[in-house]
Short mmCIF file of C-alpha atoms in Angstrom, two decimals:
data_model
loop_
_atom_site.label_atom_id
_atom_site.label_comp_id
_atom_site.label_asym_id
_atom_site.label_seq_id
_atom_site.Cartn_x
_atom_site.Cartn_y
_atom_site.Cartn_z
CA UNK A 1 -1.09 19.73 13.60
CA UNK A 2 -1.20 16.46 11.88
CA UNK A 3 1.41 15.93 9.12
CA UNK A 4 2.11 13.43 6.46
CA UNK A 5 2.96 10.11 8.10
CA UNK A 6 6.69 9.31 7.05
CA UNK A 7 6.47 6.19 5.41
CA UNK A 8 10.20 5.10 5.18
CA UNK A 9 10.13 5.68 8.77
CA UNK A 10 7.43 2.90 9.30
CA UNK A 11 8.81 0.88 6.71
CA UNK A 12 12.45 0.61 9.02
CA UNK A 13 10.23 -0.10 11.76
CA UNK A 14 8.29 -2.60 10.34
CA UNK A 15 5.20 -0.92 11.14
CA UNK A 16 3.05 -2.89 9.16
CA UNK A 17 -0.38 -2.48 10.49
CA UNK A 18 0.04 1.48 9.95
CA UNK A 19 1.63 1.34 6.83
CA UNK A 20 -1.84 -0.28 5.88
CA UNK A 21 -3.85 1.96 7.24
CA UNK A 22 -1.79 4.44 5.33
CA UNK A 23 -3.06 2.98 2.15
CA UNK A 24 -6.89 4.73 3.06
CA UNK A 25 -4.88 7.83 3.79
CA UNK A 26 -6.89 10.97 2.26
CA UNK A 27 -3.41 11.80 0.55
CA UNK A 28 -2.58 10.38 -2.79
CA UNK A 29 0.97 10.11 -2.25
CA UNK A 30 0.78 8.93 1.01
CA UNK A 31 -1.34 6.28 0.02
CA UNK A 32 0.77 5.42 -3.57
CA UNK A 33 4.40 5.45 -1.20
CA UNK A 34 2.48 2.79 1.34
CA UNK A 35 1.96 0.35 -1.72
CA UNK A 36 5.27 0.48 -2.74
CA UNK A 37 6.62 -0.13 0.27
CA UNK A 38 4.41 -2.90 1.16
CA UNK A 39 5.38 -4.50 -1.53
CA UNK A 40 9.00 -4.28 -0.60
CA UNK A 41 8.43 -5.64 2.74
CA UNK A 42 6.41 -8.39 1.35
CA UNK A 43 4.51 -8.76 4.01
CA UNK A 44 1.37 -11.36 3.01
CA UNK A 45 -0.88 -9.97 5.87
CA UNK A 46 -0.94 -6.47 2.96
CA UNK A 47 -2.45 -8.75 0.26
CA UNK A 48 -5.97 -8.19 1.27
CA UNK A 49 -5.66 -4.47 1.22
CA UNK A 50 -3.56 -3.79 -1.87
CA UNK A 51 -6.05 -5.72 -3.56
CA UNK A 52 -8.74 -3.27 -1.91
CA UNK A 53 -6.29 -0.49 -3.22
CA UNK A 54 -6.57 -1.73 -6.79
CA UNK A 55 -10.06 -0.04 -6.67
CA UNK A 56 -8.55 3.23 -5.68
CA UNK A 57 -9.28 6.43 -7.87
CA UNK A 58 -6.09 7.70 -8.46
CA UNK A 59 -4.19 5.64 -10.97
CA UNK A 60 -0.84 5.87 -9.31
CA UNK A 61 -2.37 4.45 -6.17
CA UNK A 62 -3.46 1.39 -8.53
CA UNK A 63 -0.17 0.56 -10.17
CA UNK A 64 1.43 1.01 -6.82
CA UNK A 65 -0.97 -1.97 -5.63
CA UNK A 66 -0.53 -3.67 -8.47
CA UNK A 67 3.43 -3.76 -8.19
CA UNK A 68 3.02 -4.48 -4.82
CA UNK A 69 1.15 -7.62 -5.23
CA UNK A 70 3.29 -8.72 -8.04
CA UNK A 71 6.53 -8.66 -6.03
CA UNK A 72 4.77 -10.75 -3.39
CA UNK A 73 4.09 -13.24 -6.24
CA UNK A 74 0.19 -12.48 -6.57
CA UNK A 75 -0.90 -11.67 -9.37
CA UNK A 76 -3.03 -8.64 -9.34
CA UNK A 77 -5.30 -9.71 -12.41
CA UNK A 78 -6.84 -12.22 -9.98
CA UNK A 79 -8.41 -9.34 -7.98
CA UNK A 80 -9.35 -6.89 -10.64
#
């Protein structure tokens, strides 16, 4: 069956493109642990999809994003 993808695992791998597919994942948590992580990679290609993310309707999911982009020295009131 299909499981949880294990975030920290991509993250150590550097899996970038996953990790942002992760953040449409039909799991909240999935979805909240793939912002904060993108924002500790500070990756720039995220930027365009955490910003998506700050539309998301759980409100952990949003201040994930919004960490996210500040760590990678965007600020997230730009996009909202």
């Amino acid at each position: 069956g299909y499981g949880k993808p294990n975030i920290k695992k991509m993250q150590i791998a550097g899996n970038i493109e996953v990790l942002i597919k992760s953040l449409k994942d039909k799991d909240t948590d999935v979805r909240k642990d793939a912002g904060t992580v993108l924002g500790e990679m500070g990756d720039k290609r995220a930027v365009e999809f955490l910003t998506d993310a700050l539309k998301d309707i759980d409100v952990g999911v949003r201040s994930a994003a919004i960490i996210a982009l500040e760590k990678m020295g965007e600020s997230a009131v730009l996009y909202m």
